[in-house]
Short mmCIF file of C-alpha atoms and ligand atoms in Angstrom, two decimals:
data_model
loop_
_atom_site.label_atom_id
_atom_site.label_comp_id
_atom_site.label_asym_id
_atom_site.label_seq_id
_atom_site.Cartn_x
_atom_site.Cartn_y
_atom_site.Cartn_z
CA MET A 1 3.52 19.94 15.17
CA ALA A 2 2.34 16.66 14.36
CA ASP A 3 -0.80 17.34 16.91
CA SER A 4 -2.57 19.99 13.54
CA PRO A 5 -5.46 18.49 12.00
CA LEU A 6 -3.10 19.78 8.61
CA VAL A 7 -0.67 17.60 9.21
CA THR A 8 -0.44 13.67 8.59
CA ALA A 9 1.21 11.77 11.45
CA LYS A 10 5.20 11.91 8.75
CA GLY A 11 4.29 16.08 9.58
CA TYR A 12 3.05 16.77 5.84
CA PRO A 13 0.45 17.49 5.13
CA PRO A 14 -2.58 15.45 4.12
CA LEU A 15 -3.21 14.54 0.12
CA ASN A 16 -6.50 15.97 0.96
CA ALA A 17 -4.58 19.30 1.14
CA PRO A 18 -6.13 21.56 -1.71
CA LYS A 19 -3.01 22.38 -4.04
CA LEU A 20 -2.62 26.11 -2.71
CA VAL A 21 -2.67 25.85 1.07
CA ILE A 22 0.41 22.99 0.44
CA LEU A 23 2.32 25.41 -1.18
CA PHE A 24 1.18 28.38 1.37
CA LEU A 25 1.98 25.70 4.18
CA VAL A 26 5.11 24.32 3.36
CA ASN A 27 8.43 26.87 3.62
CA PRO A 28 10.47 25.22 0.05
CA LYS A 29 14.02 26.20 2.76
CA THR A 30 12.91 25.32 6.13
CA GLY A 31 10.18 22.67 5.41
CA SER A 32 8.74 24.66 8.07
CA LEU A 33 4.70 24.71 8.74
CA PHE A 34 2.82 27.75 9.06
CA PRO A 35 0.09 27.61 10.91
CA LYS A 36 -2.68 26.86 9.78
CA PRO A 37 -5.52 27.54 7.85
CA ALA A 38 -9.15 28.05 7.82
CA GLU A 39 -9.88 25.66 4.91
CA GLN A 40 -8.55 22.85 7.64
CA ASP A 41 -11.85 21.99 8.24
CA GLN A 42 -12.94 21.13 4.88
CA PRO A 43 -14.35 17.54 4.84
CA ALA A 44 -12.08 14.75 3.80
CA ASN A 45 -11.49 13.39 0.41
CA THR A 46 -12.27 15.92 -1.10
CA PHE A 47 -8.89 15.49 -4.16
CA GLU A 48 -9.72 13.57 -7.40
CA PRO A 49 -9.25 9.18 -6.02
CA PHE A 50 -6.05 7.09 -8.19
CA LEU A 51 -8.40 5.00 -6.64
CA GLU A 52 -12.46 4.71 -6.05
CA VAL A 53 -14.12 1.80 -4.36
CA LYS A 54 -18.00 2.29 -4.86
CA SER A 55 -20.23 -0.47 -2.30
CA LEU A 56 -17.52 -3.04 -2.38
CA SER A 57 -18.87 -6.42 -1.36
CA VAL A 58 -16.49 -9.23 -0.78
CA TYR A 59 -18.20 -13.01 -0.70
CA TYR A 60 -16.30 -16.73 0.75
CA GLY A 61 -20.05 -17.95 0.34
CA PRO A 62 -23.20 -16.26 0.52
CA LYS A 63 -22.81 -14.34 3.64
CA PRO A 64 -20.24 -10.85 2.52
CA ALA A 65 -17.02 -11.09 4.49
CA LEU A 66 -16.51 -7.41 3.40
CA LYS A 67 -19.73 -4.81 2.80
CA ASP A 68 -20.67 -2.19 1.22
CA VAL A 69 -17.39 -0.27 0.97
CA ALA A 70 -16.57 3.45 -0.63
CA LEU A 71 -13.56 4.73 -0.29
CA ALA A 72 -10.70 6.90 -2.23
CA ILE A 73 -7.96 7.30 -2.13
CA PRO A 74 -5.37 10.32 -3.34
CA LYS A 75 -2.17 9.38 -5.96
CA GLY A 76 1.06 9.36 -3.87
CA GLY A 77 1.43 8.47 -0.09
CA ILE A 78 0.57 5.51 2.08
CA THR A 79 -3.05 5.22 3.51
CA ALA A 80 -2.83 2.29 6.35
CA LEU A 81 -5.87 -0.44 6.70
CA ILE A 82 -6.01 -1.29 9.76
CA GLY A 83 -8.32 -2.88 12.50
CA PRO A 84 -8.76 -5.76 14.70
CA SER A 85 -8.74 -9.22 13.12
CA GLY A 86 -11.35 -10.76 10.74
CA CYS A 87 -12.75 -7.61 9.64
CA GLY A 88 -11.94 -7.42 6.12
CA LYS A 89 -9.03 -5.76 5.91
CA THR A 90 -6.54 -8.56 3.11
CA SER A 91 -10.08 -8.71 1.73
CA PHE A 92 -10.14 -5.24 0.58
CA LEU A 93 -6.69 -5.56 -0.53
CA ASN A 94 -7.09 -8.56 -2.36
CA SER A 95 -10.54 -6.76 -4.73
CA LEU A 96 -8.23 -4.14 -5.68
CA ASN A 97 -5.73 -6.19 -7.95
CA ARG A 98 -7.92 -9.38 -8.01
CA ILE A 99 -6.41 -11.53 -6.16
CA THR A 100 -9.73 -12.46 -5.34
CA ASP A 101 -9.74 -14.09 -8.58
CA LEU A 102 -7.83 -16.47 -7.23
CA ILE A 103 -9.39 -17.39 -4.15
CA PRO A 104 -12.47 -20.75 -4.62
CA GLY A 105 -15.58 -19.27 -3.65
CA CYS A 106 -14.73 -15.84 -3.58
CA GLN A 107 -17.36 -13.62 -5.33
CA VAL A 108 -16.62 -9.66 -5.57
CA LYS A 109 -19.61 -6.75 -6.40
CA GLY A 110 -19.52 -2.92 -6.56
CA HIS A 111 -16.65 -1.02 -8.35
CA VAL A 112 -13.26 -0.59 -8.32
CA ARG A 113 -12.40 1.89 -10.56
CA PHE A 114 -9.26 2.71 -10.92
CA ASP A 115 -7.32 5.44 -13.93
CA ARG A 116 -10.77 5.30 -15.16
CA GLY A 117 -11.55 1.54 -15.37
CA ASP A 118 -13.42 -0.52 -13.70
CA VAL A 119 -10.27 -3.75 -12.04
CA HIS A 120 -13.26 -5.90 -12.19
CA ALA A 121 -14.46 -5.93 -16.25
CA PRO A 122 -14.74 -8.91 -17.60
CA THR A 123 -11.60 -6.85 -19.82
CA THR A 124 -9.46 -5.85 -17.80
CA ASP A 125 -6.61 -7.24 -18.61
CA LEU A 126 -5.49 -8.74 -15.71
CA LEU A 127 -1.72 -9.15 -16.34
CA THR A 128 -1.03 -5.62 -16.65
CA LEU A 129 -4.21 -4.85 -13.24
CA ARG A 130 -0.75 -6.65 -11.16
CA ARG A 131 1.77 -5.18 -13.28
CA ARG A 132 0.77 -1.59 -12.47
CA ILE A 133 -1.08 -2.34 -9.19
CA GLY A 134 1.46 -4.77 -8.10
CA MET A 135 1.19 -6.67 -3.84
CA ILE A 136 3.01 -7.73 -1.00
CA PHE A 137 2.02 -10.61 1.14
CA GLN A 138 2.98 -10.88 4.72
CA LYS A 139 5.64 -13.11 4.37
CA PRO A 140 8.47 -13.02 2.48
CA ASN A 141 7.38 -14.98 -1.38
CA PRO A 142 11.04 -14.91 -3.52
CA PHE A 143 9.99 -18.24 -5.92
CA PRO A 144 13.31 -20.75 -4.99
CA LEU A 145 14.88 -19.81 -7.58
CA SER A 146 18.03 -18.20 -7.70
CA ILE A 147 18.17 -14.24 -5.88
CA ILE A 148 19.18 -12.53 -9.87
CA LYS A 149 16.32 -14.75 -12.00
CA ASN A 150 13.45 -13.65 -8.97
CA MET A 151 14.23 -10.15 -10.21
CA GLU A 152 14.52 -11.74 -14.61
CA LEU A 153 11.57 -13.40 -14.44
CA PRO A 154 8.26 -11.04 -14.18
CA LEU A 155 10.62 -8.65 -16.74
CA LYS A 156 10.59 -10.97 -19.36
CA GLU A 157 7.03 -12.36 -18.33
CA HIS A 158 6.20 -8.63 -19.14
CA GLY A 159 8.26 -8.52 -22.44
CA ILE A 160 11.50 -7.02 -21.23
CA THR A 161 13.83 -9.49 -23.60
CA GLN A 162 16.92 -6.95 -24.13
CA ARG A 163 18.88 -8.43 -20.93
CA ARG A 164 20.56 -4.82 -20.69
CA GLN A 165 17.63 -3.06 -19.92
CA ARG A 166 16.77 -5.89 -17.17
CA GLU A 167 20.18 -5.60 -16.29
CA GLU A 168 19.75 -2.50 -15.60
CA ARG A 169 16.56 -1.84 -14.12
CA ILE A 170 17.29 -4.38 -11.61
CA GLU A 171 20.39 -3.16 -10.53
CA LYS A 172 18.16 -0.12 -9.87
CA VAL A 173 15.63 -1.11 -7.33
CA LEU A 174 17.96 -3.44 -5.63
CA LYS A 175 19.76 -0.17 -5.11
CA GLU A 176 16.00 1.93 -3.93
CA VAL A 177 15.51 -1.19 -1.67
CA GLY A 178 18.83 -0.76 -0.22
CA LEU A 179 20.06 -4.20 -1.65
CA TRP A 180 22.33 -4.37 -3.92
CA GLU A 181 25.42 -4.35 -2.02
CA GLU A 182 24.22 -6.99 -0.01
CA VAL A 183 23.93 -9.87 -3.00
CA LYS A 184 25.68 -7.89 -5.92
CA GLU A 185 28.26 -10.29 -4.76
CA ARG A 186 25.64 -13.04 -5.28
CA LEU A 187 22.86 -12.76 -6.52
CA ASN A 188 23.23 -16.89 -8.49
CA ALA A 189 22.44 -17.76 -4.42
CA PRO A 190 19.61 -18.79 -3.88
CA ALA A 191 16.93 -16.13 -2.59
CA HIS A 192 15.19 -18.29 -0.36
CA SER A 193 19.45 -18.13 1.59
CA LEU A 194 18.38 -14.37 2.00
CA SER A 195 18.03 -12.97 5.95
CA GLY A 196 13.47 -12.62 6.57
CA GLY A 197 13.93 -9.16 6.31
CA GLN A 198 16.33 -9.27 2.42
CA GLN A 199 13.57 -11.16 1.15
CA GLN A 200 10.86 -9.08 2.00
CA ARG A 201 13.01 -6.59 0.96
CA LEU A 202 13.59 -8.62 -2.85
CA CYS A 203 9.71 -9.14 -2.81
CA ILE A 204 9.63 -5.17 -3.29
CA ALA A 205 12.08 -4.87 -5.22
CA ARG A 206 10.80 -6.95 -7.94
CA ALA A 207 7.36 -5.61 -7.70
CA LEU A 208 9.21 -2.79 -7.78
CA ALA A 209 10.85 -3.67 -11.70
CA LEU A 210 7.67 -3.51 -12.79
CA GLN A 211 7.09 0.39 -12.23
CA PRO A 212 3.54 -0.68 -10.56
CA GLU A 213 2.34 3.29 -10.04
CA ILE A 214 0.55 1.39 -6.44
CA LEU A 215 1.44 -1.01 -3.51
CA LEU A 216 -0.67 -3.45 -2.69
CA MET A 217 1.07 -4.73 1.02
CA ASP A 218 0.11 -6.90 2.99
CA GLU A 219 1.71 -7.03 6.89
CA PRO A 220 4.78 -6.77 5.42
CA CYS A 221 6.91 -6.19 8.25
CA SER A 222 4.71 -9.25 10.42
CA ALA A 223 6.52 -12.28 9.95
CA LEU A 224 10.09 -9.72 10.66
CA ASP A 225 12.59 -8.83 13.36
CA PRO A 226 12.45 -5.38 15.51
CA LEU A 227 15.67 -4.58 12.59
CA ALA A 228 14.33 -5.82 9.72
CA SER A 229 10.85 -4.44 9.78
CA GLN A 230 12.40 -1.20 10.95
CA ILE A 231 14.73 -1.36 7.12
CA VAL A 232 11.49 -2.64 5.55
CA GLU A 233 9.63 0.03 7.29
CA ASP A 234 11.99 2.73 6.00
CA GLN A 235 12.21 1.49 2.66
CA ILE A 236 8.20 2.56 2.80
CA VAL A 237 8.11 5.69 3.54
CA LYS A 238 10.28 6.73 0.70
CA LEU A 239 8.81 4.99 -1.96
CA GLY A 240 5.53 6.23 -0.29
CA GLN A 241 7.28 9.85 -1.59
CA GLN A 242 7.24 8.68 -5.39
CA MET A 243 4.12 6.41 -5.35
CA THR A 244 1.08 5.35 -3.73
CA ILE A 245 1.12 2.63 -1.28
CA LEU A 246 -1.66 0.72 0.48
CA ILE A 247 -1.24 -0.34 3.77
CA VAL A 248 -2.72 -3.42 6.19
CA THR A 249 -0.83 -3.27 9.13
CA HIS A 250 -1.82 -4.20 13.49
CA ASN A 251 1.08 -1.94 14.21
CA LEU A 252 -1.09 1.05 15.40
CA ALA A 253 2.56 2.34 16.13
CA GLN A 254 3.80 2.09 12.88
CA ALA A 255 0.35 3.24 11.33
CA ARG A 256 0.69 5.93 12.78
CA ARG A 257 4.69 7.13 11.82
CA ILE A 258 4.20 6.05 8.41
CA ALA A 259 0.73 6.61 6.87
CA ASP A 260 -0.48 10.06 5.78
CA ASN A 261 -4.18 8.68 5.61
CA VAL A 262 -6.16 5.97 8.10
CA ALA A 263 -9.02 3.39 7.09
CA LEU A 264 -10.30 1.89 9.83
CA PHE A 265 -12.43 -1.42 9.11
CA TRP A 266 -14.78 -3.34 11.67
CA VAL A 267 -17.13 -6.11 11.39
CA GLN A 268 -20.34 -4.74 11.93
CA GLU A 269 -23.94 -7.42 12.12
CA GLY A 270 -21.82 -9.80 10.91
CA ALA A 271 -19.72 -8.45 8.44
CA GLY A 272 -16.51 -6.66 7.84
CA ARG A 273 -17.59 -2.58 7.15
CA LEU A 274 -15.58 1.00 6.76
CA ILE A 275 -15.81 2.16 9.94
CA GLU A 276 -14.11 6.17 8.82
CA MET A 277 -10.96 7.22 7.00
CA ASP A 278 -9.38 10.61 7.08
CA ASN A 279 -6.15 11.95 7.50
CA ALA A 280 -3.80 10.32 9.52
CA ALA A 281 -3.56 13.19 12.46
CA LYS A 282 -7.16 13.34 12.27
CA ILE A 283 -7.96 9.52 12.79
CA PHE A 284 -4.92 9.43 15.25
CA ASN A 285 -6.10 12.58 17.43
CA SER A 286 -9.61 14.19 16.50
CA PRO A 287 -11.21 11.39 15.35
CA LYS A 288 -15.30 11.55 14.04
CA ASN A 289 -16.10 7.99 15.05
CA PRO A 290 -16.22 7.07 18.88
CA ILE A 291 -15.61 3.20 17.69
CA THR A 292 -12.26 5.10 15.79
CA ALA A 293 -11.49 6.86 19.01
CA SER A 294 -11.91 3.98 20.78
CA TYR A 295 -9.21 1.72 18.55
CA VAL A 296 -6.99 3.54 18.12
CA SER A 297 -6.44 4.69 21.96
CA GLY A 298 -6.26 1.25 22.60
CA ALA A 299 -9.26 0.38 24.38
CA ARG A 300 -11.07 -1.73 21.83
CA GLY A 301 -10.24 -4.61 19.60
N1 ATP D 401 -10.56 -17.89 1.78
C1 ATP D 401 -11.97 -17.92 3.34
N2 ATP D 401 -12.70 -18.70 3.12
C2 ATP D 401 -13.83 -17.85 3.84
N3 ATP D 401 -13.62 -17.36 4.17
C3 ATP D 401 -12.40 -16.49 4.32
C4 ATP D 401 -11.35 -16.29 3.74
N4 ATP D 401 -10.75 -15.44 3.72
C5 ATP D 401 -11.40 -14.56 4.79
N5 ATP D 401 -12.08 -15.27 5.48
C6 ATP D 401 -13.44 -14.29 6.29
O1 ATP D 401 -13.46 -13.35 6.08
C7 ATP D 401 -12.79 -12.06 7.05
C8 ATP D 401 -12.14 -11.44 6.33
O2 ATP D 401 -10.86 -11.69 6.18
P1 ATP D 401 -9.36 -11.17 6.18
O3 ATP D 401 -8.79 -12.05 6.07
O4 ATP D 401 -9.80 -10.22 5.39
O5 ATP D 401 -9.57 -10.35 7.53
P2 ATP D 401 -8.61 -9.26 7.79
O6 ATP D 401 -9.09 -8.16 8.35
O7 ATP D 401 -7.56 -9.47 7.51
O8 ATP D 401 -8.28 -10.30 9.15
P3 ATP D 401 -6.93 -10.71 9.52
O9 ATP D 401 -6.45 -9.03 10.66
O10 ATP D 401 -6.48 -11.28 10.91
O11 ATP D 401 -5.47 -10.95 8.41
C9 ATP D 401 -13.10 -13.05 7.98
O12 ATP D 401 -14.04 -13.85 8.40
C10 ATP D 401 -12.85 -14.29 7.75
O13 ATP D 401 -12.68 -15.23 8.53
#
C-alpha cells in the first residue's frame, strides 16, 4: 500500500488529492484503498493553501542563508522539512511565526501568507500570530516554574481569566499528550523535575492549550532517548490528524513514518534553497529531482 504514489507514508491519501478522489479511494468501512485512479499524475500543490510562502529569503548578514523559497502548505496533516545541516530548515520554520524577529541581525524578505494575512506585515499582532502558529523547539524549554504554572501562564497572558476554564483546558491538553496521569498528583512540582520526554510533552501541551492552528516543530525528538522519542512521535501523528504540523527532522525514517508531505532543502550557490516538495510517497519513492533521490537514498547528505 505504501508504494502507491497516491498513498502517503502513513497510508493516507496525500492531502493534495482532490476531495472526490479521497472519497472514492478510501472504503469507509474497511479503510482499504481502491486501485489508484488516473488523477494520480496531477501536479502537487493544487489545493487551497493554508500557509503560502513566496520569494522568501532569510539573511543573517549581507548574504542570504535561505533564498527564494516558494511553497504552499495544505491545511491539516504533517509536512516534514528535511535536508542536510545548514540548509536553512530552522531559518525557514522561524520565519513562519516571526521568531526571526527575535534574532539579532536577522532579516526576512518575501511573503508568508496565512489565513489571508501577510505574516510579515508591520501591522501583524505577534501575540496572536504566535498563538495561532505555535512552536516546539529541539530542546524542551519549560519555564523554571511548576508544571501547573507552565500551563497557566500562557493562558493568562492570552486573556483566559476564569480559573475553571483554565483548569479544564489544562487537563484536556495534558490528557491529549498522555501526561495527565503522570503529573496530576504533582502539578506543583518543578517542571524541570520531569524527564526529558515528559518536559517535551509538557511543552507541546503548553502550546496546545492556546489552541493553535499550526504547530511548528524543530527536531522535537532529537534530544530525547529512543523510548521518549517514540512517545512524542506518536503524539505528533495524533495531532497531525487534527491540525497542521510542520516538523524539521534529520531522521529520514521518522519523516517516512509520519509525514504526509515532505520538503527537501539544500545549499546551492551558498544559500539554502527548496529543492522539491511533494507528498511523502513521491519524495521517497519517485522524486523528481536527482538531489532528492540521492538524499533520500542515503547516497548524499
Ligand atoms: N543566528 C544566526 N546568525 C548567523 N548565522 C546563522 C544564524 N542562524 C543560522 N545561521 C546560518 O544560516 C544557515 C542556515 O542555518 P539553519 O539553522 O537555518 O539551517 P538548518 O538546516 O536548520 O541546520 P541544522 O539542521 O544544522 O539545524 C547556516 O549557514 C547557519 O550557520
